[in-house]
CSV table of C-alpha atoms in Angstrom, one decimal:
chain,number,residue,atom,x,y,z
A,1,MET,CA,0.0,0.0,0.0
A,2,GLY,CA,2.9,2.4,0.7
A,3,ALA,CA,4.4,1.8,-2.7
A,4,VAL,CA,1.1,2.4,-4.4
A,5,ALA,CA,0.5,5.6,-2.4
A,6,GLY,CA,4.0,6.8,-3.3
A,7,SER,CA,3.4,6.2,-7.0
A,8,VAL,CA,0.1,8.0,-6.9
A,9,GLY,CA,1.6,10.9,-5.1
A,10,ARG,CA,4.5,11.2,-7.5
A,11,ALA,CA,2.0,11.1,-10.5
A,12,CYS,CA,-0.1,13.9,-8.9
A,13,LEU,CA,3.0,15.9,-8.2
A,14,GLY,CA,4.2,15.5,-11.8
A,15,ALA,CA,0.8,16.5,-13.2
A,16,ALA,CA,0.7,19.6,-11.0
A,17,SER,CA,4.3,20.5,-12.0
A,18,LEU,CA,3.4,20.2,-15.7
A,19,LEU,CA,0.4,22.5,-15.2
A,20,LEU,CA,2.5,25.0,-13.3
A,21,LEU,CA,5.1,25.0,-16.0
A,22,GLY,CA,2.5,25.6,-18.7
A,23,VAL,CA,0.9,28.4,-16.6
A,24,THR,CA,4.4,30.0,-16.3
A,25,LEU,CA,5.1,29.8,-20.0
A,26,LEU,CA,1.9,31.3,-21.3
A,27,PRO,CA,2.6,34.9,-20.1
A,28,LEU,CA,5.8,34.9,-22.2
A,29,SER,CA,3.7,35.4,-25.3
A,30,SER,CA,3.9,39.1,-24.7
A,31,ILE,CA,7.7,38.9,-24.9
A,32,ALA,CA,7.8,36.6,-27.9
A,33,SER,CA,5.2,38.8,-29.7
A,34,GLN,CA,3.4,35.6,-30.7
A,35,PRO,CA,1.4,32.8,-29.0
A,36,VAL,CA,3.3,30.2,-27.1
A,37,GLU,CA,0.5,27.7,-26.5
A,38,ALA,CA,2.3,25.4,-29.0
A,39,LEU,CA,5.0,24.8,-26.4
A,40,VAL,CA,2.6,23.1,-24.0
A,41,PRO,CA,2.0,19.4,-25.1
A,42,SER,CA,-1.6,18.5,-26.0
A,43,VAL,CA,-1.3,15.0,-24.6
A,44,ALA,CA,-4.1,13.9,-22.3
A,45,GLY,CA,-5.8,17.3,-22.5
A,46,LEU,CA,-2.8,19.0,-20.8
A,47,ARG,CA,-2.9,22.1,-23.0
A,48,ARG,CA,-6.6,22.6,-22.5
A,49,ALA,CA,-6.2,22.2,-18.7
A,50,THR,CA,-3.3,24.6,-18.7
A,51,LEU,CA,-5.3,27.3,-20.5
A,52,ALA,CA,-8.2,26.8,-18.1
A,53,MET,CA,-6.0,27.1,-15.1
A,54,HIS,CA,-4.2,30.2,-16.5
A,55,ALA,CA,-7.6,31.9,-17.1
A,56,ARG,CA,-8.6,31.2,-13.5
A,57,LEU,CA,-5.3,32.4,-12.0
A,58,ARG,CA,-5.0,35.5,-14.2
A,59,PRO,CA,-6.9,37.8,-11.8
A,60,PHE,CA,-4.5,37.0,-9.0
A,61,HIS,CA,-1.3,37.7,-11.1
A,62,ALA,CA,0.2,34.4,-9.9
A,63,THR,CA,2.5,34.4,-12.9
A,64,SER,CA,3.6,37.2,-15.2
A,65,SER,CA,6.2,38.2,-17.7
A,66,TYR,CA,7.6,41.0,-15.7
A,67,GLY,CA,11.3,41.3,-15.0
A,68,LEU,CA,14.3,43.6,-15.0
A,69,PHE,CA,14.4,43.2,-18.8
A,70,ARG,CA,11.2,41.5,-19.7
A,71,ARG,CA,12.1,42.0,-23.4
A,72,MET,CA,15.6,41.6,-24.7
A,73,THR,CA,17.1,44.5,-26.6
A,74,GLY,CA,17.9,42.5,-29.7
A,75,VAL,CA,17.6,44.3,-33.0
A,76,GLY,CA,17.9,41.3,-35.3
A,77,PRO,CA,15.1,40.4,-37.8
A,78,ARG,CA,12.3,38.1,-36.8
A,79,ARG,CA,10.8,35.9,-39.4
A,80,SER,CA,7.6,34.1,-38.7
A,81,GLU,CA,5.9,33.9,-42.1
A,82,GLY,CA,6.5,31.0,-44.4
A,83,VAL,CA,8.7,29.2,-41.9
A,84,PRO,CA,8.4,25.4,-41.7
A,85,GLU,CA,7.2,24.0,-38.4
A,86,ALA,CA,10.3,21.8,-38.2
A,87,TRP,CA,12.5,24.8,-37.8
A,88,GLY,CA,11.9,25.7,-34.2
A,89,TRP,CA,10.8,24.2,-30.9
A,90,GLY,CA,7.1,23.9,-30.7
A,91,GLY,CA,6.7,25.2,-34.2
A,92,LEU,CA,8.1,28.6,-33.4
A,93,PRO,CA,10.6,30.1,-35.9
A,94,PRO,CA,14.2,31.0,-34.9
A,95,SER,CA,15.4,34.6,-34.8
A,96,ILE,CA,18.6,36.5,-35.3
A,97,VAL,CA,19.4,38.2,-31.9
A,98,GLU,CA,21.7,41.1,-32.9
A,99,VAL,CA,22.7,43.5,-30.2
A,100,PRO,CA,23.6,47.2,-30.7
A,101,ALA,CA,27.1,48.2,-29.5
A,102,VAL,CA,29.0,51.5,-29.7
A,103,ALA,CA,32.7,51.3,-30.6
A,104,ILE,CA,35.0,54.3,-29.9
A,105,GLU,CA,37.8,54.9,-32.4
A,106,GLY,CA,40.8,57.3,-32.2
A,107,HIS,CA,42.9,58.9,-34.9
A,108,PRO,CA,46.5,60.1,-34.4
A,109,SER,CA,46.1,63.1,-36.8
A,110,LEU,CA,43.9,66.2,-36.7
A,111,ARG,CA,43.7,66.3,-40.4
A,112,GLY,CA,41.5,63.9,-42.4
A,113,GLY,CA,38.4,63.6,-44.5
A,114,GLY,CA,36.3,62.4,-41.6
A,115,GLY,CA,34.3,60.1,-43.8
A,116,ALA,CA,33.5,56.4,-43.2
A,117,ALA,CA,36.2,55.4,-45.6
A,118,GLU,CA,38.9,57.4,-44.0
A,119,GLU,CA,41.9,55.2,-42.9
A,120,GLY,CA,43.9,55.3,-39.8
A,121,TRP,CA,41.1,55.0,-37.2
A,122,ILE,CA,42.0,52.6,-34.4
A,123,GLU,CA,39.4,51.0,-32.2
A,124,ILE,CA,39.8,51.6,-28.4
A,125,PRO,CA,39.0,48.4,-26.5
A,126,PHE,CA,36.7,48.1,-23.5
A,127,ARG,CA,37.3,45.7,-20.7
A,128,TYR,CA,34.4,43.4,-21.3
A,129,ALA,CA,32.2,44.7,-24.2
A,130,PRO,CA,32.7,42.9,-27.5
A,131,PHE,CA,35.9,44.1,-29.2
A,132,GLY,CA,36.5,43.3,-32.8
A,133,GLU,CA,35.4,39.9,-34.1
A,134,ARG,CA,38.1,37.6,-32.6
A,135,ARG,CA,38.2,38.4,-28.9
A,136,ALA,CA,36.3,35.7,-27.0
A,137,PRO,CA,33.4,36.9,-24.7
A,138,ARG,CA,34.4,37.7,-21.2
A,139,ARG,CA,32.4,36.6,-18.2
A,140,THR,CA,32.0,39.2,-15.5
A,141,ALA,CA,29.6,37.8,-12.9
A,142,PRO,CA,29.4,38.6,-10.1
A,143,HIS,CA,31.2,41.8,-11.0
A,144,GLN,CA,29.2,44.3,-13.1
A,145,PRO,CA,31.5,46.7,-15.0
A,146,ARG,CA,30.0,50.2,-14.8
A,147,LEU,CA,31.4,51.6,-18.0
A,148,ASP,CA,30.6,48.6,-20.2
A,149,TRP,CA,27.1,48.6,-18.7
A,150,GLN,CA,26.5,52.2,-19.5
A,151,MET,CA,27.8,51.7,-23.1
A,152,TRP,CA,25.0,49.2,-23.7
A,153,PHE,CA,22.4,51.8,-22.7
A,154,ALA,CA,24.1,54.4,-24.9
A,155,ALA,CA,23.9,52.1,-27.9
A,156,LEU,CA,20.1,52.0,-27.4
A,157,GLY,CA,19.8,55.8,-27.7
A,158,SER,CA,21.9,58.7,-29.1
A,159,TYR,CA,24.8,60.7,-27.8
A,160,GLN,CA,22.6,63.7,-27.3
A,161,ARG,CA,20.9,61.8,-24.5
A,162,ASN,CA,24.2,60.5,-23.2
A,163,PRO,CA,26.5,63.5,-22.7
A,164,TRP,CA,28.7,61.4,-20.4
A,165,LEU,CA,29.9,59.5,-23.5
A,166,LEU,CA,31.3,62.7,-25.0
A,167,HIS,CA,32.9,63.4,-21.6
A,168,LEU,CA,34.6,60.0,-21.9
A,169,ALA,CA,35.8,61.0,-25.4
A,170,TYR,CA,37.3,64.2,-23.8
A,171,LYS,CA,39.1,62.1,-21.2
A,172,ILE,CA,40.5,59.9,-23.9
A,173,LEU,CA,41.7,62.9,-25.9
A,174,SER,CA,43.3,64.3,-22.7
A,175,GLY,CA,45.6,61.4,-22.4
A,176,GLY,CA,47.6,61.4,-19.2
A,177,ASP,CA,45.3,64.0,-17.6
A,178,GLY,CA,42.4,61.6,-17.9
A,179,SER,CA,44.3,58.5,-16.8
A,180,ALA,CA,42.0,57.8,-13.9
A,181,THR,CA,39.2,57.3,-16.4
A,182,LEU,CA,41.3,55.4,-18.8
A,183,THR,CA,41.8,52.7,-16.2
A,184,LEU,CA,38.2,51.7,-16.8
A,185,LEU,CA,39.2,50.6,-20.3
A,186,ASP,CA,41.3,47.6,-21.3
A,187,THR,CA,44.7,49.2,-20.6
A,188,ALA,CA,46.6,46.1,-21.6
A,189,ALA,CA,45.4,46.5,-25.2
A,190,TYR,CA,45.1,50.3,-25.2
A,191,PRO,CA,46.5,51.4,-28.5
A,192,PHE,CA,47.6,55.0,-27.6
A,193,PRO,CA,50.4,55.9,-25.1
A,194,PRO,CA,49.4,58.3,-22.3
A,195,ASP,CA,51.8,61.0,-23.5
A,196,ARG,CA,50.5,60.7,-27.2
A,197,PRO,CA,46.7,60.5,-27.0
A,198,PRO,CA,44.6,60.4,-30.1
A,199,ALA,CA,44.0,63.8,-31.9
A,200,ARG,CA,40.4,62.9,-32.8
A,201,VAL,CA,37.8,60.5,-31.5
A,202,ARG,CA,34.6,59.2,-33.1
A,203,ALA,CA,32.1,56.5,-32.3
A,204,VAL,CA,30.5,53.9,-34.6
A,205,LEU,CA,27.3,52.0,-34.0
A,206,TYR,CA,27.5,48.3,-34.8
A,207,HIS,CA,25.0,45.4,-34.6
A,208,ILE,CA,26.8,42.3,-33.4
A,209,ASP,CA,25.8,38.7,-33.2
A,210,PHE,CA,27.6,35.4,-32.4
A,211,THR,CA,28.8,33.3,-35.2
A,212,ARG,CA,27.4,29.8,-35.3
A,213,VAL,CA,28.8,26.4,-36.0
A,214,PRO,CA,27.4,24.9,-39.2
A,215,SER,CA,24.8,22.7,-37.5
A,216,PRO,CA,21.5,21.7,-39.2
A,217,TRP,CA,19.7,24.1,-37.0
A,218,ALA,CA,22.0,27.0,-37.8
A,219,ASN,CA,21.9,26.3,-41.6
A,220,ARG,CA,18.2,26.8,-41.5
A,221,ILE,CA,18.4,30.3,-40.0
A,222,PRO,CA,18.6,32.9,-42.8
A,223,GLY,CA,21.2,35.7,-42.6
A,224,VAL,CA,23.4,34.3,-39.7
A,225,ALA,CA,27.2,34.1,-39.9
A,226,LEU,CA,28.5,30.6,-39.9
A,227,GLN,CA,31.9,29.3,-39.1
A,228,PRO,CA,33.8,27.5,-41.9
A,229,ALA,CA,32.9,23.9,-42.3
A,230,GLN,CA,36.4,22.7,-41.4
A,231,CYS,CA,36.0,24.2,-38.0
A,232,GLY,CA,33.6,21.5,-37.0
A,233,TRP,CA,31.6,21.6,-33.8
A,234,ALA,CA,34.4,23.3,-31.9
A,235,GLY,CA,33.9,26.6,-33.7
A,236,PRO,CA,36.1,29.4,-32.3
A,237,TYR,CA,37.4,27.0,-29.6
A,238,ALA,CA,39.4,25.4,-32.3
A,239,ALA,CA,41.3,28.6,-33.0
A,240,LEU,CA,44.5,28.7,-31.0
A,241,ASN,CA,45.9,31.5,-33.0
A,242,ALA,CA,44.5,34.8,-34.3
A,243,SER,CA,45.0,34.0,-37.9
A,244,SER,CA,42.8,30.9,-38.0
A,245,ARG,CA,39.6,31.2,-40.0
A,246,CYS,CA,37.8,29.6,-37.1
A,247,GLY,CA,38.6,32.4,-34.7
A,248,ARG,CA,35.6,34.7,-35.4
A,249,TRP,CA,33.5,34.8,-32.3
A,250,TRP,CA,31.3,37.7,-33.5
A,251,ARG,CA,29.8,39.0,-36.6
A,252,ARG,CA,29.7,42.8,-36.7
A,253,ARG,CA,27.6,44.9,-39.1
A,254,ARG,CA,28.3,48.6,-39.3
A,255,VAL,CA,25.1,50.6,-39.0
A,256,ARG,CA,26.0,54.2,-38.9
A,257,GLU,CA,28.3,56.8,-37.3
A,258,TYR,CA,27.2,57.3,-33.7
A,259,PHE,CA,28.9,60.7,-33.2
A,260,PRO,CA,31.3,62.5,-35.7
A,261,PRO,CA,35.0,63.0,-35.3
A,262,LEU,CA,35.8,65.5,-32.5
A,263,ASP,CA,39.0,67.0,-31.2
A,264,ARG,CA,39.8,68.2,-27.7
A,265,GLY,CA,39.3,71.9,-28.5
A,266,SER,CA,35.8,71.5,-30.0
A,267,LEU,CA,34.7,69.3,-27.1
A,268,GLU,CA,35.8,72.0,-24.6
A,269,GLU,CA,33.9,74.7,-26.4
A,270,LEU,CA,30.8,72.7,-27.2
A,271,LEU,CA,30.4,70.7,-24.0
A,272,ILE,CA,33.0,71.0,-21.2
A,273,LYS,CA,32.9,74.7,-20.7
A,274,PRO,CA,29.1,75.2,-21.0
A,275,ARG,CA,28.5,72.5,-18.4
A,276,GLY,CA,31.2,73.8,-16.0
A,277,TRP,CA,33.2,70.5,-16.1
A,278,PRO,CA,36.9,70.7,-15.2
A,279,ILE,CA,39.4,71.4,-18.0
A,280,PHE,CA,42.3,69.0,-17.6
A,281,ALA,CA,44.9,71.4,-18.9
A,282,ASP,CA,44.0,73.9,-16.1
A,283,ALA,CA,43.9,71.2,-13.5
A,284,ALA,CA,47.3,69.9,-14.4
A,285,ALA,CA,48.8,73.5,-14.5
A,286,ARG,CA,47.4,74.2,-11.0
A,287,GLN,CA,48.6,70.9,-9.6
A,288,LEU,CA,45.5,70.4,-7.4
A,289,ASP,CA,46.1,68.6,-4.1
A,290,PRO,CA,44.4,65.2,-4.5
A,291,CYS,CA,43.1,65.6,-0.9
A,292,ARG,CA,41.8,69.2,-1.3
A,293,ASP,CA,38.3,70.2,-1.9
A,294,ARG,CA,38.2,70.9,-5.6
A,295,ALA,CA,35.5,73.5,-5.1
A,296,GLY,CA,38.0,75.6,-3.2
A,297,ASP,CA,41.1,77.5,-4.3
A,298,ALA,CA,44.2,75.4,-4.9
A,299,GLY,CA,46.3,77.9,-2.9
A,300,GLY,CA,44.0,77.9,0.2
A,301,SER,CA,43.9,75.8,3.2
A,302,ASP,CA,40.5,74.2,2.9
A,303,ARG,CA,41.8,70.6,3.1
A,304,ALA,CA,39.1,68.0,2.9
A,305,LEU,CA,41.2,65.4,4.8
A,306,PRO,CA,43.9,65.8,7.5
A,307,GLY,CA,47.4,65.5,6.3
A,308,PRO,CA,48.3,62.0,7.6
A,309,VAL,CA,45.0,60.6,6.5
A,310,CYS,CA,45.4,62.2,3.1
A,311,ASP,CA,48.9,60.9,2.6
A,312,ALA,CA,47.9,57.4,3.6
A,313,THR,CA,44.9,57.5,1.2
A,314,VAL,CA,47.1,58.7,-1.7
A,315,LEU,CA,49.6,55.9,-1.0
A,316,ALA,CA,46.9,53.3,-0.8
A,317,ARG,CA,45.4,54.4,-4.2
A,318,ARG,CA,48.8,54.4,-5.8
A,319,ALA,CA,49.5,50.9,-4.5
A,320,ALA,CA,46.1,49.7,-5.7
A,321,ALA,CA,46.5,51.3,-9.2
A,322,PRO,CA,47.9,48.1,-10.8
A,323,LEU,CA,45.0,46.1,-9.4
A,324,ARG,CA,42.5,48.6,-10.8
A,325,ARG,CA,44.1,48.3,-14.2
A,326,TRP,CA,44.1,44.5,-14.1
A,327,VAL,CA,41.2,43.1,-16.2
A,328,GLY,CA,41.9,39.4,-15.7
A,329,TRP,CA,43.6,36.3,-17.1
A,330,GLU,CA,42.9,34.9,-20.5
A,331,LEU,CA,44.1,31.3,-20.7
A,332,GLY,CA,44.9,30.2,-24.3
A,333,GLY,CA,42.2,32.4,-25.8
A,334,LEU,CA,39.6,30.0,-24.5
A,335,VAL,CA,38.9,30.8,-20.9
A,336,PHE,CA,38.8,34.3,-19.3
A,337,LEU,CA,39.1,34.7,-15.5
A,338,ASP,CA,37.7,38.1,-14.4
A,339,ALA,CA,40.0,40.0,-12.1
A,340,PRO,CA,37.3,41.2,-9.6
A,341,LEU,CA,36.1,37.6,-9.3
A,342,LEU,CA,39.6,36.4,-8.6
A,343,VAL,CA,40.0,39.1,-6.0
A,344,ILE,CA,36.7,38.1,-4.3
A,345,ALA,CA,37.8,34.4,-4.4
A,346,ALA,CA,41.2,35.3,-2.9
A,347,ALA,CA,39.5,37.3,-0.1
A,348,ALA,CA,37.1,34.4,0.6
A,349,ALA,CA,40.0,31.9,0.6
A,350,LEU,CA,42.0,34.1,2.9
A,351,ALA,CA,39.1,34.5,5.3
A,352,LEU,CA,38.6,30.7,5.3
A,353,ALA,CA,42.3,30.1,5.9
A,354,LEU,CA,42.4,32.6,8.8
A,355,GLY,CA,39.3,31.0,10.3
A,356,ALA,CA,40.8,27.5,10.0
A,357,ALA,CA,44.0,28.7,11.6
A,358,ALA,CA,42.1,30.4,14.4
A,359,ARG,CA,40.1,27.2,15.1
A,360,SER,CA,43.3,25.1,14.9
A,361,CYS,CA,45.2,27.4,17.2
A,362,GLY,CA,42.2,27.7,19.5
A,363,GLY,CA,42.4,24.0,20.3
A,364,GLY,CA,46.1,23.4,20.1
A,365,CYS,CA,47.3,26.7,21.6
A,366,GLY,CA,44.7,26.4,24.4
A,367,GLY,CA,45.9,22.9,25.1
A,368,ARG,CA,49.5,24.0,25.2
A,369,ARG,CA,48.7,26.9,27.5
A,370,ARG,CA,46.8,24.7,29.9
A,371,GLY,CA,49.7,22.2,29.9
A,372,GLN,CA,52.2,25.0,30.6
A,373,ALA,CA,49.9,26.3,33.5
A,374,ALA,CA,49.7,22.8,34.9
A,375,SER,CA,53.4,22.3,34.8
A,376,GLY,CA,53.9,25.6,36.6
A,377,VAL,CA,51.6,24.5,39.4
A,378,MET,CA,53.4,21.2,39.7
A,379,LEU,CA,56.7,23.1,40.0
């Protein structure tokens, strides 16, 4: 009787789980912009029961499609007409999930045509955002890079709505004066030395997508970029050198110019001075004390921090500068270990080691102290 009751209970639990799964899937139709009832199996009236339960639970908002990003910001085409049912899961057609991305480029010369075909522009790499077509994607969790995160939102709009992006361009044009901001970029691959910054900066909007291995599924998706057939299932993982044809992780499609070529002088007149932002040439000439309130006069005595505290803070920041510039380790072009994750792991390992040492010493050291005390009493 116990075995029979257990089997009945597991069957009821499985049926309830299938109903709950279907009720959870149905609200996703607003995200997919098409019905998703086909994903629920119609065996034994499961689809009909799921639709009935969803209708009864709808007033209570038991399930919904709400989320931080309830709709992905893909810009690729969606094809749903004339697609065979064998293409997608549940009869739903596949889609090309391209993502907008802004690439910043620098030019060493002030003179040039400025057009899209002008040569000499060098792309400036970010730490984690897609760079070129051959750099493997970089995992960042649980670290969330602030600049790369902001660049994603900037790609969804225009530079007029993101003046901070022009301020970033001004920092890049300032070279050494903007070095604190340049540490947010990939300094290991930064193409311009601090003492010779680019003379002009522009931004280009791309639509990017992963390349796909030539599987039967990928071959049926129109318009996607496929790896060469000789790469096999390994795709970019088979590329151990940059010259391999299998090394394309991304497919980039240039859409338009995001903002035109700008030099430092034009940015100062059009943006920096009207907004009252600091001009780095003046800041360097006055040699502002890093611990002084910048709202005050450089020659005054309005120090924001006491002298010893200020000196210790400056020394700590200088000591941590290499750590701030460290992006991570890339092992053979296949695995990327994020630097903040490694720092968190090292701190956790150190805490565990200290805790283990304290527990070990608590028993051993305590025993030794008690033995020494007993010996003293005996003497």
